[in-house]
């Protein structure tokens, strides 16, 4: 059977350097096997926008890049994508910064990209669009006559009707979404929200079979929970744990770890407050536990991100000021990128991971932490009920990240959990991660996209 070429499109083009994230690894094989291509922004911005896609050297598959102008980075990327869509997708309408010109730039970038793409896609290529930066791309491609199978995977949560209604152009967004043959979301809860939001706002009809009809378009919507390359990550953690520099983990000091881009969705202030509440209640743990929070910078220059940085840093300082002594600081906060290998080793050394976002599409840190554990003596995952990962990872210690007392109690339970219970939870979590890893995820999405197309309503 002939396999169609895969064309992947995402905001940022993956770099050619190893090691890459699981997503790129999972798609690399399919791209290489089908002679496919990955298309994305080079990351460069200049005075002039590119008029055609440019090949990028190196890497295991063909890559084509486009450049943006400074004004496009401001309007499309920092503006509508990250200051309107991102907050709405995470139920934070209060953080939206609606600038109508940004929306115009966002649409113009997608239109220009569609114009460049149409020149490189053949009629039976299948197109896989990633994430919220490119919501109008399928719409623009259809306008240029593309009849290809087009799928979208949204890495974020899907907004509930009242959130989506706060977008300046909710009906238009619904129209963009309807141009895909397949919309993949992270969780079943997101699928329910998709059906509810589109029905409420755009009078879509949601059938029983995962098909949502909007006007004259029918789209299939389903959950494909993304994951990691579980085996690869587990092996990396074993090797890297052995080579952790001495002194990073002290025998009489339990390591609690958090790893999150410094984003307001990740619940860092709430996490720090919960850790402080735990220290207040459990003086016996003073000097015997420390929280290592790794939070690389992200989307700097977007106002809400500057605010969360200030708040997080002030809080870490205040908590350390309150509890530290000359031999111990309870929080080590690192606002820098840490090498992936080092992260894997640190996860394995950590007795507890705090993954407590207020809202998260999936959260791969939760999965990496579990994959990295020693099955004979595993650590404990404390997981927000509002991370997409909570739907699959029922054996984590699930918490409401807003409930500071509850999270503080969960930190204590995790630290004192008997080995048998830790092993039982770890075993079940790992079973799930091995059965549904990132290779399973990409195969499931592509099988659905290559399957029968939803039949289109006649009028
Ligand atoms: C979006 C959605 C969804 C973090 N700091 C460092 C570092 N990381 C790595 C982690 C993990 C990845 O970045 C973060 O992935 P998450 O899933 O946790 O979160 P987002 O970045 O918000 O990703 C999310 C995801 O897309 C996939 O669909 O799960 O819900 O928001 O792999 O390990 N890696 C290195 N140094 C760091 O300092 N090397």
Coordinates of N, CA, C and O in Angstrom, one line a residue, residues 22-23 25-28 30 128 224-227 437-448 450:
X22 N 10.4 14.4 22.3 CA 9.7 13.2 21.9 C 8.9 13.4 20.6 O 8.8 12.5 19.8
X23 N 8.2 14.6 20.5 CA 7.4 14.8 19.4 C 8.1 14.7 18.1 O 7.7 14.1 17.1
X25 N 11.0 13.3 17.6 CA 11.6 11.9 17.4 C 10.4 11.0 16.8 O 10.7 10.3 15.9
X26 N 9.2 11.2 17.4 CA 8.1 10.3 16.9 C 7.8 10.6 15.5 O 7.4 9.7 14.7
X27 N 7.9 11.8 15.0 CA 7.5 12.1 13.7 C 8.6 12.0 12.7 O 8.4 11.9 11.5
X28 N 9.9 12.0 13.2 CA 11.0 11.9 12.3 C 11.0 10.6 11.5 O 11.2 10.7 10.3
X30 N 8.3 8.8 10.5 CA 7.3 8.9 9.5 C 7.7 9.8 8.4 O 7.5 9.6 7.2
X128 N -0.2 17.8 8.5 CA -0.5 17.8 10.0 C 0.0 19.1 10.6 O 1.2 19.4 10.6
X224 N -6.2 12.4 21.6 CA -5.0 11.7 21.4 C -4.0 12.2 22.4 O -3.2 13.2 22.2
X225 N -4.0 11.6 23.6 CA -3.1 12.2 24.7 C -1.6 12.0 24.3 O -1.1 10.8 24.1
X226 N -0.9 13.1 24.2 CA 0.5 13.0 23.8 C 1.3 12.4 24.9 O 0.9 12.4 26.1
X227 N 2.5 11.9 24.5 CA 3.3 11.3 25.5 C 4.8 11.5 25.2 O 5.1 12.3 24.4
X437 N 2.9 5.4 24.5 CA 4.0 6.4 24.4 C 3.9 7.3 23.2 O 2.8 7.3 22.6
X438 N 4.9 8.1 22.9 CA 4.7 9.1 21.8 C 4.6 8.4 20.5 O 4.0 8.9 19.5
X439 N 5.2 7.2 20.3 CA 5.1 6.5 19.0 C 3.6 6.0 18.8 O 3.1 6.1 17.8
X440 N 3.0 5.5 19.9 CA 1.6 5.2 19.9 C 0.8 6.4 19.5 O -0.1 6.3 18.7
X441 N 1.1 7.5 20.1 CA 0.3 8.8 19.9 C 0.4 9.2 18.4 O -0.7 9.5 17.8
X442 N 1.6 9.2 17.8 CA 1.7 9.7 16.4 C 1.0 8.7 15.5 O 0.3 9.1 14.5
X443 N 1.1 7.4 15.8 CA 0.5 6.4 14.9 C -1.0 6.5 15.0 O -1.7 6.4 14.0
X444 N -1.5 6.8 16.2 CA -3.0 6.8 16.4 C -3.5 8.0 15.7 O -4.6 8.0 15.0
X445 N -2.8 9.2 15.7 CA -3.3 10.4 15.1 C -3.3 10.2 13.5 O -4.3 10.5 12.8
X446 N -2.2 9.6 13.1 CA -2.0 9.5 11.6 C -3.0 8.4 11.1 O -3.5 8.6 9.9
X447 N -3.2 7.4 11.8 CA -4.2 6.4 11.4 C -5.6 7.0 11.2 O -6.3 6.8 10.3
X448 N -5.9 7.8 12.2 CA -7.2 8.5 12.1 C -7.3 9.5 11.0 O -8.3 9.6 10.3
X450 N -5.6 9.3 8.2 CA -5.6 8.6 6.9 C -6.8 7.8 6.7 O -7.1 7.3 5.6

